Amino acid sequence: MNVYDSARMADTLAPLGYVETDKVDDADMVVINTCHIREKASEKVFSELGRLRRMKETRQSEQNRDMSIAVAGCVAQAEGEEIARRAPWVDVIVGPQAYHTLPELVSKLDPSSRGAVMNTDFPVEDKFDFLPEEHAPRGPAAFLSVQEGCDKFCTFCVVPYTRGAEFSRPVKSIIDEAKRLLATGTVELTLLGQNVNAWHGMAVDGSTWNFGRLLYALAELDGLKRLRYVTSHPLDMHDLLFDAHVEIPQLMPYLHLPVQSGSNRILEAMNRRHDRDAYFKIIERLRHGRADMAVSGDFIVGFPGESDRDFADTLNLINEVKYASAYSFKYSPRPGTPAASDDMQIDEAVKSERLAGLQQLLTSQQQAFNHSKLDQVMDVLIERPANRAGQKAGRSPWMQAVHFSEDVGQIGDIVPLKIVSATQNSLAGQAVI
Ligand code: 5AD
Ligand code: SF4
């Protein structure tokens, strides 16, 4: 979502004359869009701000030119005051629900004064109503935010505090943006939300649709060739969404469905509000509807009170589900969340050991999944020139990175390729003659 938000921030600044640059050295303004989900991500912000301070000072002393610094995103939201105190060279602090006010904040900039202009409100207005249209095409595969925030309050998670309460964008606003993207070369949409399948937005006739219904409506749009969504919560899977996976040809056979732990005891302590059997049933139903359905997940190891037995249950769940890919993390205590004050915190060494074991298993599953595609012909969306000269890069229906000769097709095409080699992280394809 930060990738999407960053692009929208660039949209808000474009009318003021700002264009994006790859080189920080060229920048008149640097916006750091931040993440607060784990401590490591938050800490990075302060080291980055130290580096930018030195750049800003050098720029001023050697070129007599100013560089403004903005901090956006969830660290700005949660630690705005602290940023202002610890890093007084920061000029703008803006939270994830207030970045449509960036032009106003930037207009208040005064290089001669110290201290930041700040907006970390959860405004009553819908920021999407105030954001300008995209100033540049988003490419063949684009993100589209449809839902933000969360009311679930998993005991480890800061999202309900940083992104705020659950909000669903109305249908018209989503469809309008989708149409604009499709008109400028996008063929694949990934709908975004912290709890995207909990989306329940207002339709044009004033009724409320569920997420499955939204997928059916988007699938009707001219030019939409692929549809994905991320991230989902098991509790919000619903009948029409299961149907969509069977009936909508553009909906890709891949679902990111985090479970976090395979232990019922830990799931309860995490306030996930479902058990492992409920998760198995969902996966079974998806695969019953579409045999080639691939699943990915998120896992946390070392949640307070997690025993060896609990951890073994997680490994067992992974063995049952067989993931195509997954993200896994050591539990990171976050300020203000209930689990952070639990007195059963797990030793860092134990967390590291469990994470290594879990990642070894997940890596072997990812490798097995990639290898299972060898010799198959699959549709690949061509996204960009590859890092390696002479090659292009794209994505399989199952989110695998695929590389192949640059002579094949054009960016934005979907082409059939035969998979000729597979590694843990990518596939190599050849044109089918
Ligand atoms: N510690 C470790 N991982 C976390 N996540 C969220 N909060 C924490 C935390 N406090 C992980 C979850 C979530 C993903 C986005 O980040 O696995 O699904
Ligand atoms: Fe965080 Fe997801 Fe739980 Fe919401 S459902 S609190 S975003 S982990």
Coordinates of C-alpha atoms and ligand atoms in Angstrom, one line a residue:
M1 CA 0.0 0.0 0.0
N2 CA 2.9 2.3 0.6
V3 CA 3.9 1.9 -3.1
Y4 CA 0.4 3.0 -4.1
D5 CA 0.3 5.8 -1.6
S6 CA 3.7 7.1 -2.8
A7 CA 2.4 7.3 -6.3
R8 CA -0.7 9.2 -5.1
M9 CA 1.5 11.6 -3.2
A10 CA 3.5 12.2 -6.4
D11 CA 0.1 12.9 -8.1
T12 CA -0.8 15.5 -5.4
L13 CA 2.6 17.3 -5.9
A14 CA 2.6 17.2 -9.7
P15 CA 0.3 20.3 -10.0
L16 CA 2.8 22.2 -7.9
G17 CA 5.5 21.5 -10.4
Y18 CA 7.2 18.6 -8.8
V19 CA 8.4 15.7 -10.9
E20 CA 9.8 12.4 -9.6
T21 CA 13.6 11.9 -9.8
D22 CA 15.6 8.7 -9.2
K23 CA 18.5 10.7 -7.7
V24 CA 18.2 12.1 -4.2
D25 CA 21.0 14.6 -5.2
D26 CA 18.6 16.3 -7.7
A27 CA 15.6 16.5 -5.3
D28 CA 14.2 19.8 -4.0
M29 CA 12.0 17.7 -1.7
V30 CA 12.5 14.2 -0.4
V31 CA 9.4 12.3 0.9
I32 CA 10.1 9.3 3.0
N33 CA 7.0 7.0 3.1
T34 CA 7.3 4.9 6.3
C35 CA 6.1 1.7 7.8
H36 CA 5.5 1.1 11.5
I37 CA 4.5 -2.6 11.4
R38 CA 7.7 -3.9 13.0
E39 CA 10.4 -2.1 15.1
K40 CA 13.1 -2.6 12.4
A41 CA 11.1 -0.7 9.8
S42 CA 10.5 2.2 12.2
E43 CA 14.1 2.5 13.3
K44 CA 15.3 2.7 9.7
V45 CA 13.4 6.1 9.5
F46 CA 15.6 7.8 12.0
S47 CA 18.9 6.5 10.4
E48 CA 17.6 7.7 7.0
L49 CA 16.7 11.1 8.5
G50 CA 20.3 11.4 9.8
R51 CA 21.6 10.8 6.3
L52 CA 19.2 13.3 4.8
R53 CA 20.2 16.0 7.4
R54 CA 23.8 15.8 6.3
M55 CA 22.7 16.1 2.6
K56 CA 20.5 19.0 3.4
E57 CA 23.3 20.9 5.3
T58 CA 25.9 20.2 2.6
R59 CA 23.4 21.4 -0.1
Q60 CA 22.8 24.6 1.9
S61 CA 26.4 25.4 2.6
E62 CA 27.9 24.4 -0.8
Q63 CA 25.1 25.4 -3.2
N64 CA 23.0 27.7 -1.2
R65 CA 20.0 25.6 -2.3
D66 CA 17.3 24.2 0.0
M67 CA 16.1 20.6 0.2
S68 CA 12.8 20.0 2.1
I69 CA 12.2 16.7 3.9
A70 CA 8.8 15.2 4.4
V71 CA 8.0 12.1 6.5
A72 CA 4.8 10.4 5.5
G73 CA 3.1 7.1 6.4
C74 CA 2.5 5.2 9.6
V75 CA 5.7 6.2 11.5
A76 CA 4.7 9.8 10.9
Q77 CA 1.2 8.9 12.2
A78 CA 2.4 7.1 15.3
E79 CA 5.6 9.0 16.1
G80 CA 5.0 12.5 14.6
E81 CA 5.8 14.4 17.8
E82 CA 8.9 12.4 18.3
I83 CA 10.1 12.9 14.8
A84 CA 9.6 16.7 15.2
R85 CA 11.6 16.6 18.4
R86 CA 14.4 14.2 17.4
A87 CA 14.7 15.5 13.9
P88 CA 13.9 19.2 13.8
W89 CA 15.3 19.4 10.2
V90 CA 12.2 17.6 9.0
D91 CA 9.8 20.1 7.3
V92 CA 6.6 18.2 6.8
I93 CA 5.0 15.3 8.8
V94 CA 1.9 13.7 7.2
G95 CA 0.0 10.6 8.2
P96 CA -1.4 8.0 5.8
Q97 CA -5.0 9.4 5.9
A98 CA -4.0 13.0 5.4
Y99 CA -1.6 13.0 2.5
H100 CA -4.2 14.7 0.2
T101 CA -3.3 17.8 2.2
L102 CA 0.4 17.7 1.1
P103 CA 0.0 20.7 -1.3
E104 CA -1.4 22.8 1.6
L105 CA 1.4 21.7 3.9
V106 CA 4.1 22.3 1.3
S107 CA 2.7 25.8 0.7
K108 CA 3.3 26.6 4.3
L109 CA 7.0 25.7 4.1
D110 CA 9.3 28.4 5.2
P111 CA 13.0 27.6 4.8
S112 CA 14.0 30.2 7.3
S113 CA 12.0 28.7 10.2
R114 CA 12.8 25.5 12.1
G115 CA 10.2 22.8 12.8
A116 CA 7.7 20.9 10.8
V117 CA 4.3 21.5 9.5
M118 CA 2.2 18.5 10.5
N119 CA -1.0 16.8 9.7
T120 CA -1.7 13.4 11.3
D121 CA -5.4 13.8 11.6
F122 CA -7.9 11.1 10.7
P123 CA -10.0 13.5 8.7
V124 CA -13.7 13.0 8.4
E125 CA -13.5 13.6 4.6
D126 CA -12.5 10.7 2.3
K127 CA -9.0 11.5 1.0
F128 CA -9.8 9.8 -2.3
D129 CA -12.3 12.5 -3.0
F130 CA -9.5 15.1 -2.9
L131 CA -6.7 13.3 -4.6
P132 CA -6.0 14.5 -8.2
E133 CA -6.0 12.0 -11.0
E134 CA -2.9 10.0 -11.9
H135 CA -0.3 12.3 -13.6
A136 CA 1.5 9.4 -15.3
P137 CA 0.5 5.9 -16.5
R138 CA 1.0 3.2 -13.8
G139 CA 2.3 0.5 -16.0
P140 CA 0.8 -2.9 -17.0
A141 CA 0.3 -4.1 -13.5
A142 CA -1.1 -1.5 -11.1
F143 CA -2.2 -1.2 -7.5
L144 CA -5.6 0.2 -6.6
S145 CA -6.5 0.9 -2.9
V146 CA -10.1 0.0 -2.1
Q147 CA -10.1 -0.4 1.7
E148 CA -8.0 1.0 4.5
G149 CA -7.6 0.5 8.2
C150 CA -8.8 -2.3 10.4
D151 CA -11.2 -3.1 13.2
K152 CA -9.9 -6.5 14.0
F153 CA -7.3 -5.6 16.7
C154 CA -5.1 -8.6 16.5
T155 CA -3.1 -8.2 19.7
F156 CA 0.3 -7.8 18.0
C157 CA -0.7 -5.3 15.4
V158 CA -0.4 -1.5 15.1
V159 CA -2.5 -1.1 12.0
P160 CA -5.8 -0.3 13.8
Y161 CA -4.0 2.5 15.5
T162 CA -1.9 3.9 12.6
R163 CA -4.2 3.4 9.6
G164 CA -7.3 3.9 11.8
A165 CA -10.8 2.3 11.6
E166 CA -11.9 0.2 8.7
F167 CA -12.9 2.3 5.7
S168 CA -14.3 1.1 2.3
R169 CA -14.0 3.3 -0.7
P170 CA -17.3 3.7 -2.6
V171 CA -17.8 1.7 -5.8
K172 CA -17.9 4.7 -8.1
S173 CA -14.6 6.0 -6.9
I174 CA -13.0 2.6 -7.4
I175 CA -14.5 2.0 -10.8
D176 CA -13.5 5.5 -12.0
E177 CA -9.9 5.0 -11.0
A178 CA -9.9 1.4 -12.5
K179 CA -11.2 2.8 -15.8
R180 CA -8.6 5.5 -15.9
L181 CA -5.8 3.0 -15.3
L182 CA -7.1 0.6 -17.9
A183 CA -7.3 3.5 -20.4
T184 CA -3.6 4.2 -19.9
G185 CA -2.1 0.8 -20.5
T186 CA -2.8 -1.1 -17.3
V187 CA -4.1 -4.6 -17.8
E188 CA -3.7 -6.1 -14.3
L189 CA -5.2 -4.6 -11.1
T190 CA -4.3 -5.6 -7.6
L191 CA -6.9 -4.3 -5.2
L192 CA -5.4 -3.2 -1.9
G193 CA -6.5 -3.1 1.7
Q194 CA -5.3 -4.0 5.1
N195 CA -8.4 -6.2 5.2
V196 CA -9.3 -6.1 1.6
N197 CA -11.9 -8.9 1.7
A198 CA -13.8 -7.0 4.5
W199 CA -14.5 -4.3 2.0
H200 CA -18.2 -3.4 2.0
G201 CA -18.7 -0.2 0.0
M202 CA -21.6 1.9 -1.2
A203 CA -22.8 1.1 -4.7
V204 CA -24.1 3.8 -7.0
D205 CA -27.7 3.0 -6.0
G206 CA -26.9 3.5 -2.3
S207 CA -26.9 -0.2 -1.5
T208 CA -23.9 -1.9 0.1
W209 CA -21.9 -4.4 -1.8
N210 CA -19.6 -7.0 -0.5
F211 CA -16.1 -7.6 -1.9
G212 CA -17.1 -10.5 -4.1
R213 CA -19.7 -8.3 -5.8
L214 CA -17.0 -5.7 -6.4
L215 CA -14.8 -8.2 -8.1
Y216 CA -17.6 -9.2 -10.5
A217 CA -18.2 -5.6 -11.4
L218 CA -14.5 -4.9 -12.1
A219 CA -14.3 -8.0 -14.2
E220 CA -16.8 -6.4 -16.6
L221 CA -14.5 -3.5 -17.4
D222 CA -13.0 -3.3 -20.9
G223 CA -9.3 -4.2 -21.0
L224 CA -9.0 -5.8 -17.6
K225 CA -7.1 -9.0 -18.1
R226 CA -6.0 -9.9 -14.6
L227 CA -7.3 -9.2 -11.2
R228 CA -5.8 -9.8 -7.8
Y229 CA -6.3 -8.6 -4.2
V230 CA -4.3 -8.4 -1.0
T231 CA -4.4 -8.8 2.1
S232 CA -7.3 -10.9 3.3
H233 CA -8.4 -12.1 6.7
P234 CA -9.8 -15.7 6.9
L235 CA -12.9 -14.4 8.8
D236 CA -13.9 -12.2 5.8
M237 CA -14.0 -15.0 3.2
H238 CA -17.6 -15.1 2.0
D239 CA -19.7 -17.2 -0.5
L240 CA -19.6 -14.7 -3.3
L241 CA -15.8 -14.4 -3.0
F242 CA -15.4 -18.2 -3.2
D243 CA -17.7 -18.1 -6.3
A244 CA -15.6 -15.4 -7.8
H245 CA -12.6 -17.6 -7.7
V246 CA -14.4 -20.2 -9.7
E247 CA -16.3 -18.0 -12.1
I248 CA -14.2 -14.9 -12.9
P249 CA -11.6 -15.8 -15.5
Q250 CA -9.5 -12.8 -14.9
L251 CA -9.2 -13.5 -11.1
M252 CA -5.8 -15.1 -10.7
P253 CA -5.5 -18.5 -9.0
Y254 CA -3.4 -17.1 -6.1
L255 CA -4.4 -15.9 -2.7
H256 CA -2.4 -14.3 0.0
L257 CA -4.2 -15.4 3.2
P258 CA -2.2 -14.9 6.4
V259 CA -2.8 -17.2 9.3
Q260 CA 0.1 -16.0 11.5
S261 CA 0.3 -19.2 13.6
G262 CA -0.8 -22.9 13.4
S263 CA -1.5 -23.2 17.2
N264 CA -5.1 -22.7 18.3
R265 CA -3.8 -21.4 21.7
I266 CA -1.7 -18.7 20.0
L267 CA -4.4 -17.9 17.5
E268 CA -6.7 -17.2 20.4
A269 CA -4.1 -15.1 22.2
M270 CA -3.5 -13.1 19.0
N271 CA -7.3 -12.5 18.8
R272 CA -7.4 -13.9 15.3
R273 CA -10.9 -15.2 16.1
H274 CA -10.7 -18.4 14.1
D275 CA -8.9 -21.7 14.7
R276 CA -6.6 -23.8 12.4
D277 CA -9.5 -26.0 11.2
A278 CA -11.4 -23.0 9.9
Y279 CA -8.3 -22.0 8.0
F280 CA -7.9 -25.5 6.5
K281 CA -11.6 -25.5 5.4
I282 CA -11.1 -22.2 3.5
I283 CA -8.1 -23.5 1.7
E284 CA -9.9 -26.8 0.9
R285 CA -12.9 -24.9 -0.5
L286 CA -10.7 -22.7 -2.6
R287 CA -8.8 -25.6 -4.0
H288 CA -12.0 -27.6 -4.6
G289 CA -13.2 -24.7 -6.7
R290 CA -9.9 -24.2 -8.6
A291 CA -7.4 -27.1 -8.5
D292 CA -4.5 -24.8 -9.4
M293 CA -5.1 -22.4 -6.6
A294 CA -1.8 -21.3 -4.9
V295 CA -1.7 -19.9 -1.4
S296 CA 0.7 -17.6 0.3
G297 CA 0.7 -16.5 3.9
D298 CA 2.3 -14.5 6.7
F299 CA 3.7 -16.0 9.9
I300 CA 4.9 -14.6 13.2
V301 CA 7.2 -16.7 15.4
G302 CA 7.9 -16.1 19.0
F303 CA 4.6 -14.5 19.9
P304 CA 4.4 -14.1 23.7
G305 CA 3.9 -17.5 25.4
E306 CA 4.6 -19.5 22.2
S307 CA 5.9 -22.9 23.3
D308 CA 7.8 -25.5 21.3
R309 CA 4.6 -27.4 21.0
D310 CA 2.8 -24.2 19.5
F311 CA 5.6 -23.7 17.1
A312 CA 5.4 -27.4 16.0
D313 CA 1.7 -26.8 15.3
T314 CA 2.7 -24.0 13.0
L315 CA 5.2 -26.2 11.1
N316 CA 2.5 -28.8 10.9
L317 CA 0.0 -26.4 9.4
I318 CA 2.5 -25.3 6.8
N319 CA 3.1 -28.9 5.9
E320 CA -0.6 -29.4 5.5
V321 CA -1.3 -26.3 3.4
K322 CA 1.8 -26.3 1.2
Y323 CA 2.5 -22.7 0.4
A324 CA 3.6 -21.2 -2.9
S325 CA 5.4 -18.4 -1.0
A326 CA 5.2 -16.7 2.4
Y327 CA 6.4 -13.9 4.5
S328 CA 7.6 -14.7 8.1
F329 CA 8.7 -12.5 10.9
K330 CA 10.0 -12.6 14.5
Y331 CA 7.4 -11.1 16.8
S332 CA 8.2 -7.5 17.3
P333 CA 6.5 -5.8 20.4
R334 CA 4.8 -2.7 19.2
P335 CA 4.0 0.3 21.4
G336 CA 0.4 0.4 22.6
T337 CA -0.6 -3.1 21.5
P338 CA -1.8 -5.6 24.1
A339 CA 0.8 -8.3 23.3
A340 CA 3.7 -5.9 23.9
S341 CA 2.9 -5.8 27.6
D342 CA 2.5 -9.5 28.0
D343 CA 5.1 -10.8 30.5
M344 CA 5.6 -14.1 28.5
Q345 CA 8.0 -12.5 25.9
I346 CA 10.1 -15.0 24.1
D347 CA 13.9 -14.8 24.0
E348 CA 15.4 -13.3 20.8
A349 CA 17.6 -16.4 20.4
V350 CA 14.6 -18.7 20.5
K351 CA 12.8 -16.4 18.0
S352 CA 15.8 -16.5 15.6
E353 CA 16.0 -20.3 15.8
R354 CA 12.3 -20.8 15.2
L355 CA 12.4 -18.3 12.3
A356 CA 15.3 -20.1 10.7
G357 CA 13.4 -23.5 10.9
L358 CA 10.2 -22.0 9.6
Q359 CA 11.9 -20.3 6.7
Q360 CA 13.7 -23.4 5.7
L361 CA 10.4 -25.2 5.4
L362 CA 8.8 -22.4 3.5
T363 CA 11.7 -22.1 1.2
S364 CA 11.6 -25.7 0.3
Q365 CA 7.9 -25.4 -0.4
Q366 CA 8.4 -22.4 -2.6
Q367 CA 11.1 -24.3 -4.5
A368 CA 8.9 -27.3 -4.9
F369 CA 6.0 -25.1 -6.2
N370 CA 8.3 -23.4 -8.7
H371 CA 9.7 -26.7 -9.9
S372 CA 6.2 -28.1 -10.3
K373 CA 5.8 -25.6 -13.2
L374 CA 8.7 -26.9 -15.2
D375 CA 7.8 -27.9 -18.8
Q376 CA 4.4 -26.3 -18.4
V377 CA 3.1 -23.6 -20.8
M378 CA 1.7 -20.6 -18.8
D379 CA 0.5 -17.1 -19.6
V380 CA 3.0 -14.5 -18.6
L381 CA 2.3 -10.7 -18.3
I382 CA 5.3 -8.8 -19.7
E383 CA 6.0 -6.1 -17.1
R384 CA 9.4 -4.6 -17.8
P385 CA 12.9 -5.0 -19.2
A386 CA 14.8 -7.5 -16.9
N387 CA 17.8 -6.5 -14.9
R388 CA 19.9 -8.9 -17.0
A389 CA 20.7 -7.5 -20.5
G390 CA 18.8 -9.1 -23.4
Q391 CA 15.9 -10.2 -21.2
K392 CA 12.4 -9.1 -20.3
A393 CA 10.6 -9.8 -17.0
G394 CA 7.0 -10.7 -16.2
R395 CA 4.7 -12.5 -13.8
S396 CA 3.0 -15.9 -13.9
P397 CA -0.6 -16.2 -12.8
W398 CA 0.8 -17.4 -9.5
M399 CA 2.9 -14.3 -8.9
Q400 CA 6.1 -16.0 -9.9
A401 CA 8.8 -13.8 -11.5
V402 CA 9.5 -15.1 -15.0
H403 CA 12.3 -14.0 -17.3
F404 CA 12.8 -14.6 -21.0
S405 CA 14.3 -13.2 -24.1
E406 CA 13.7 -9.6 -24.9
D407 CA 12.6 -10.6 -28.4
V408 CA 9.4 -12.0 -27.0
G409 CA 6.3 -9.7 -27.1
Q410 CA 5.8 -6.1 -25.9
I411 CA 5.4 -4.7 -22.4
G412 CA 1.8 -5.1 -21.4
D413 CA 1.3 -8.3 -23.5
I414 CA 0.2 -11.6 -22.0
V415 CA 2.1 -14.3 -23.8
P416 CA 2.3 -18.1 -23.5
L417 CA 5.7 -19.3 -22.4
K418 CA 7.1 -22.7 -21.7
I419 CA 9.0 -22.9 -18.4
V420 CA 12.5 -24.2 -19.0
S421 CA 14.1 -23.7 -15.6
A422 CA 13.0 -22.9 -12.1
T423 CA 14.9 -21.6 -9.0
Q424 CA 13.6 -20.7 -5.6
N425 CA 12.8 -17.1 -6.7
S426 CA 12.1 -17.2 -10.3
L427 CA 11.3 -19.1 -13.5
A428 CA 12.8 -18.9 -17.0
G429 CA 10.5 -19.1 -19.9
Q430 CA 10.7 -19.6 -23.7
A431 CA 8.4 -18.5 -26.4
V432 CA 6.1 -21.3 -27.7
I433 CA 6.6 -21.7 -31.4
Ligands
5AD1 N1 5.6 -8.4 14.8 C1 5.9 -9.2 13.8 N2 5.2 -9.3 12.7 C2 4.1 -8.5 12.6 N3 3.2 -8.4 11.6 C3 2.2 -7.5 12.0 N4 2.5 -7.0 13.3 C4 3.7 -7.7 13.6 C5 4.5 -7.7 14.8 N5 4.1 -6.9 15.8 C6 3.2 -9.1 10.4 C7 1.9 -10.0 10.3 C8 1.2 -9.3 9.2 C9 2.2 -8.7 8.4 C10 1.8 -7.6 7.5 O1 3.2 -8.3 9.3 O2 2.4 -11.3 9.8 O3 0.3 -10.2 8.4
SF4_2 FE1 -3.4 -6.1 11.8 FE2 -4.4 -7.6 9.8 FE3 -5.0 -8.2 12.4 FE4 -6.0 -6.0 11.2 S1 -6.4 -8.1 10.7 S2 -5.1 -6.1 13.3 S3 -4.3 -5.4 9.9 S4 -3.0 -8.3 11.4

